[in-house]
């Protein structure tokens, strides 16, 4: 029996190590996902969702789908979660609806505004 460690054995070892590394990255990313979504959307039970997500990953994925769905729900008696839009600054004042409607109409019609 030949017990030498050849080039193909090294290549197989590297491929196996890369596959294990990618699998760990995927599992960690999936474990964080429901908690991150709940925190981003300011869910009132974000901590519990995060804990259930990690417990779900540890139990082979049994509770993870429940945590994922829970991150998208709004508990009764609370306001709906707000999704922060990163395109607009948070402290910007909201223009009134009449100003938006008037400027949109001017842009659509293409005519200049005339005052008499």
PDB file of C-alpha atoms in Angstrom:
ATOM      1  CA  UNK A   1       0.000   0.000   0.000  1.00  0.00           C
ATOM      2  CA  UNK A   2       1.221   3.456  -0.932  1.00  0.00           C
ATOM      3  CA  UNK A   3       0.726   5.978   1.876  1.00  0.00           C
ATOM      4  CA  UNK A   4       2.115   9.067   0.149  1.00  0.00           C
ATOM      5  CA  UNK A   5       0.190  12.330   0.023  1.00  0.00           C
ATOM      6  CA  UNK A   6       0.055  13.359  -3.635  1.00  0.00           C
ATOM      7  CA  UNK A   7      -1.065  16.411  -5.580  1.00  0.00           C
ATOM      8  CA  UNK A   8      -4.579  15.062  -6.157  1.00  0.00           C
ATOM      9  CA  UNK A   9      -4.980  14.422  -2.439  1.00  0.00           C
ATOM     10  CA  UNK A  10      -3.976  18.013  -1.697  1.00  0.00           C
ATOM     11  CA  UNK A  11      -6.388  19.316  -4.344  1.00  0.00           C
ATOM     12  CA  UNK A  12      -9.223  17.224  -2.866  1.00  0.00           C
ATOM     13  CA  UNK A  13      -8.388  18.537   0.619  1.00  0.00           C
ATOM     14  CA  UNK A  14      -8.486  22.169  -0.606  1.00  0.00           C
ATOM     15  CA  UNK A  15     -11.799  21.642  -2.423  1.00  0.00           C
ATOM     16  CA  UNK A  16     -13.297  20.021   0.688  1.00  0.00           C
ATOM     17  CA  UNK A  17     -12.057  22.882   2.913  1.00  0.00           C
ATOM     18  CA  UNK A  18     -13.545  25.497   0.559  1.00  0.00           C
ATOM     19  CA  UNK A  19     -16.888  23.673   0.506  1.00  0.00           C
ATOM     20  CA  UNK A  20     -16.981  23.557   4.309  1.00  0.00           C
ATOM     21  CA  UNK A  21     -16.086  27.259   4.507  1.00  0.00           C
ATOM     22  CA  UNK A  22     -18.862  28.211   2.046  1.00  0.00           C
ATOM     23  CA  UNK A  23     -21.371  26.054   3.942  1.00  0.00           C
ATOM     24  CA  UNK A  24     -20.494  27.791   7.226  1.00  0.00           C
ATOM     25  CA  UNK A  25     -20.873  31.230   5.610  1.00  0.00           C
ATOM     26  CA  UNK A  26     -24.300  30.279   4.220  1.00  0.00           C
ATOM     27  CA  UNK A  27     -25.519  28.900   7.561  1.00  0.00           C
ATOM     28  CA  UNK A  28     -24.363  31.996   9.465  1.00  0.00           C
ATOM     29  CA  UNK A  29     -25.942  34.312   6.881  1.00  0.00           C
ATOM     30  CA  UNK A  30     -29.251  32.453   7.097  1.00  0.00           C
ATOM     31  CA  UNK A  31     -29.088  32.463  10.886  1.00  0.00           C
ATOM     32  CA  UNK A  32     -28.699  36.243  10.986  1.00  0.00           C
ATOM     33  CA  UNK A  33     -31.297  37.055   8.323  1.00  0.00           C
ATOM     34  CA  UNK A  34     -34.599  37.098  10.311  1.00  0.00           C
ATOM     35  CA  UNK A  35     -33.024  39.050  13.172  1.00  0.00           C
ATOM     36  CA  UNK A  36     -31.507  41.593  10.804  1.00  0.00           C
ATOM     37  CA  UNK A  37     -34.804  42.094   8.985  1.00  0.00           C
ATOM     38  CA  UNK A  38     -36.716  42.502  12.250  1.00  0.00           C
ATOM     39  CA  UNK A  39     -34.170  44.999  13.567  1.00  0.00           C
ATOM     40  CA  UNK A  40     -34.138  46.959  10.288  1.00  0.00           C
ATOM     41  CA  UNK A  41     -37.935  47.226  10.276  1.00  0.00           C
ATOM     42  CA  UNK A  42     -37.996  48.100  14.005  1.00  0.00           C
ATOM     43  CA  UNK A  43     -40.096  45.073  14.963  1.00  0.00           C
ATOM     44  CA  UNK A  44     -41.022  45.268  18.667  1.00  0.00           C
ATOM     45  CA  UNK A  45     -39.927  41.639  19.181  1.00  0.00           C
ATOM     46  CA  UNK A  46     -36.693  41.754  17.195  1.00  0.00           C
ATOM     47  CA  UNK A  47     -34.637  40.196  19.977  1.00  0.00           C
ATOM     48  CA  UNK A  48     -36.937  37.205  20.275  1.00  0.00           C
ATOM     49  CA  UNK A  49     -36.946  36.760  16.501  1.00  0.00           C
ATOM     50  CA  UNK A  50     -33.154  36.795  16.466  1.00  0.00           C
ATOM     51  CA  UNK A  51     -32.972  34.219  19.264  1.00  0.00           C
ATOM     52  CA  UNK A  52     -35.537  31.954  17.593  1.00  0.00           C
ATOM     53  CA  UNK A  53     -33.627  32.183  14.331  1.00  0.00           C
ATOM     54  CA  UNK A  54     -30.364  30.998  15.912  1.00  0.00           C
ATOM     55  CA  UNK A  55     -32.152  28.278  17.883  1.00  0.00           C
ATOM     56  CA  UNK A  56     -33.818  27.227  14.648  1.00  0.00           C
ATOM     57  CA  UNK A  57     -30.460  26.951  12.897  1.00  0.00           C
ATOM     58  CA  UNK A  58     -29.057  24.948  15.835  1.00  0.00           C
ATOM     59  CA  UNK A  59     -31.988  22.498  15.686  1.00  0.00           C
ATOM     60  CA  UNK A  60     -31.433  21.757  12.025  1.00  0.00           C
ATOM     61  CA  UNK A  61     -33.719  24.446  10.616  1.00  0.00           C
ATOM     62  CA  UNK A  62     -36.938  23.440  12.392  1.00  0.00           C
ATOM     63  CA  UNK A  63     -37.780  26.834  13.909  1.00  0.00           C
ATOM     64  CA  UNK A  64     -35.982  29.046  11.381  1.00  0.00           C
ATOM     65  CA  UNK A  65     -38.945  29.348   8.941  1.00  0.00           C
ATOM     66  CA  UNK A  66     -41.188  30.416  11.838  1.00  0.00           C
ATOM     67  CA  UNK A  67     -38.689  33.129  12.836  1.00  0.00           C
ATOM     68  CA  UNK A  68     -38.458  34.266   9.215  1.00  0.00           C
ATOM     69  CA  UNK A  69     -42.240  34.593   8.904  1.00  0.00           C
ATOM     70  CA  UNK A  70     -42.448  36.236  12.342  1.00  0.00           C
ATOM     71  CA  UNK A  71     -40.047  38.960  11.165  1.00  0.00           C
ATOM     72  CA  UNK A  72     -42.612  39.948   8.504  1.00  0.00           C
ATOM     73  CA  UNK A  73     -45.645  40.077  10.805  1.00  0.00           C
ATOM     74  CA  UNK A  74     -46.929  42.892  12.979  1.00  0.00           C
ATOM     75  CA  UNK A  75     -48.138  42.013  16.475  1.00  0.00           C
ATOM     76  CA  UNK A  76     -51.718  43.021  17.207  1.00  0.00           C
ATOM     77  CA  UNK A  77     -52.049  46.249  19.158  1.00  0.00           C
ATOM     78  CA  UNK A  78     -48.873  47.796  17.775  1.00  0.00           C
ATOM     79  CA  UNK A  79     -48.232  50.158  14.933  1.00  0.00           C
ATOM     80  CA  UNK A  80     -47.061  48.691  11.652  1.00  0.00           C
ATOM     81  CA  UNK A  81     -43.283  48.495  11.268  1.00  0.00           C
ATOM     82  CA  UNK A  82     -41.719  51.291   9.280  1.00  0.00           C
ATOM     83  CA  UNK A  83     -39.198  50.531   6.596  1.00  0.00           C
ATOM     84  CA  UNK A  84     -36.452  53.130   6.585  1.00  0.00           C
ATOM     85  CA  UNK A  85     -35.751  54.442   3.122  1.00  0.00           C
ATOM     86  CA  UNK A  86     -32.033  55.166   2.871  1.00  0.00           C
ATOM     87  CA  UNK A  87     -32.468  57.431  -0.134  1.00  0.00           C
ATOM     88  CA  UNK A  88     -33.936  60.315   1.884  1.00  0.00           C
ATOM     89  CA  UNK A  89     -32.512  61.832   5.056  1.00  0.00           C
ATOM     90  CA  UNK A  90     -34.477  60.981   8.187  1.00  0.00           C
ATOM     91  CA  UNK A  91     -34.683  64.566   9.408  1.00  0.00           C
ATOM     92  CA  UNK A  92     -36.017  66.033   6.163  1.00  0.00           C
ATOM     93  CA  UNK A  93     -39.385  67.718   6.461  1.00  0.00           C
ATOM     94  CA  UNK A  94     -42.145  66.147   4.401  1.00  0.00           C
ATOM     95  CA  UNK A  95     -43.685  68.498   1.808  1.00  0.00           C
ATOM     96  CA  UNK A  96     -47.437  68.842   1.827  1.00  0.00           C
ATOM     97  CA  UNK A  97     -49.541  66.915  -0.692  1.00  0.00           C
ATOM     98  CA  UNK A  98     -50.734  70.037  -2.537  1.00  0.00           C
ATOM     99  CA  UNK A  99     -47.176  71.111  -3.340  1.00  0.00           C
ATOM    100  CA  UNK A 100     -46.290  67.653  -4.604  1.00  0.00           C
ATOM    101  CA  UNK A 101     -49.445  67.447  -6.720  1.00  0.00           C
ATOM    102  CA  UNK A 102     -48.918  70.897  -8.249  1.00  0.00           C
ATOM    103  CA  UNK A 103     -45.282  70.301  -9.124  1.00  0.00           C
ATOM    104  CA  UNK A 104     -46.099  66.877 -10.575  1.00  0.00           C
ATOM    105  CA  UNK A 105     -48.807  68.390 -12.771  1.00  0.00           C
ATOM    106  CA  UNK A 106     -46.447  71.073 -14.037  1.00  0.00           C
ATOM    107  CA  UNK A 107     -43.808  68.474 -14.884  1.00  0.00           C
ATOM    108  CA  UNK A 108     -46.302  66.263 -16.718  1.00  0.00           C
ATOM    109  CA  UNK A 109     -47.915  69.035 -18.731  1.00  0.00           C
ATOM    110  CA  UNK A 110     -44.599  70.595 -19.699  1.00  0.00           C
ATOM    111  CA  UNK A 111     -46.063  74.088 -19.572  1.00  0.00           C
ATOM    112  CA  UNK A 112     -44.546  77.016 -17.774  1.00  0.00           C
ATOM    113  CA  UNK A 113     -46.266  78.261 -14.685  1.00  0.00           C
ATOM    114  CA  UNK A 114     -48.015  81.570 -15.304  1.00  0.00           C
ATOM    115  CA  UNK A 115     -49.468  83.808 -12.655  1.00  0.00           C
ATOM    116  CA  UNK A 116     -51.925  86.560 -13.339  1.00  0.00           C
TER     117      UNK A 116
END
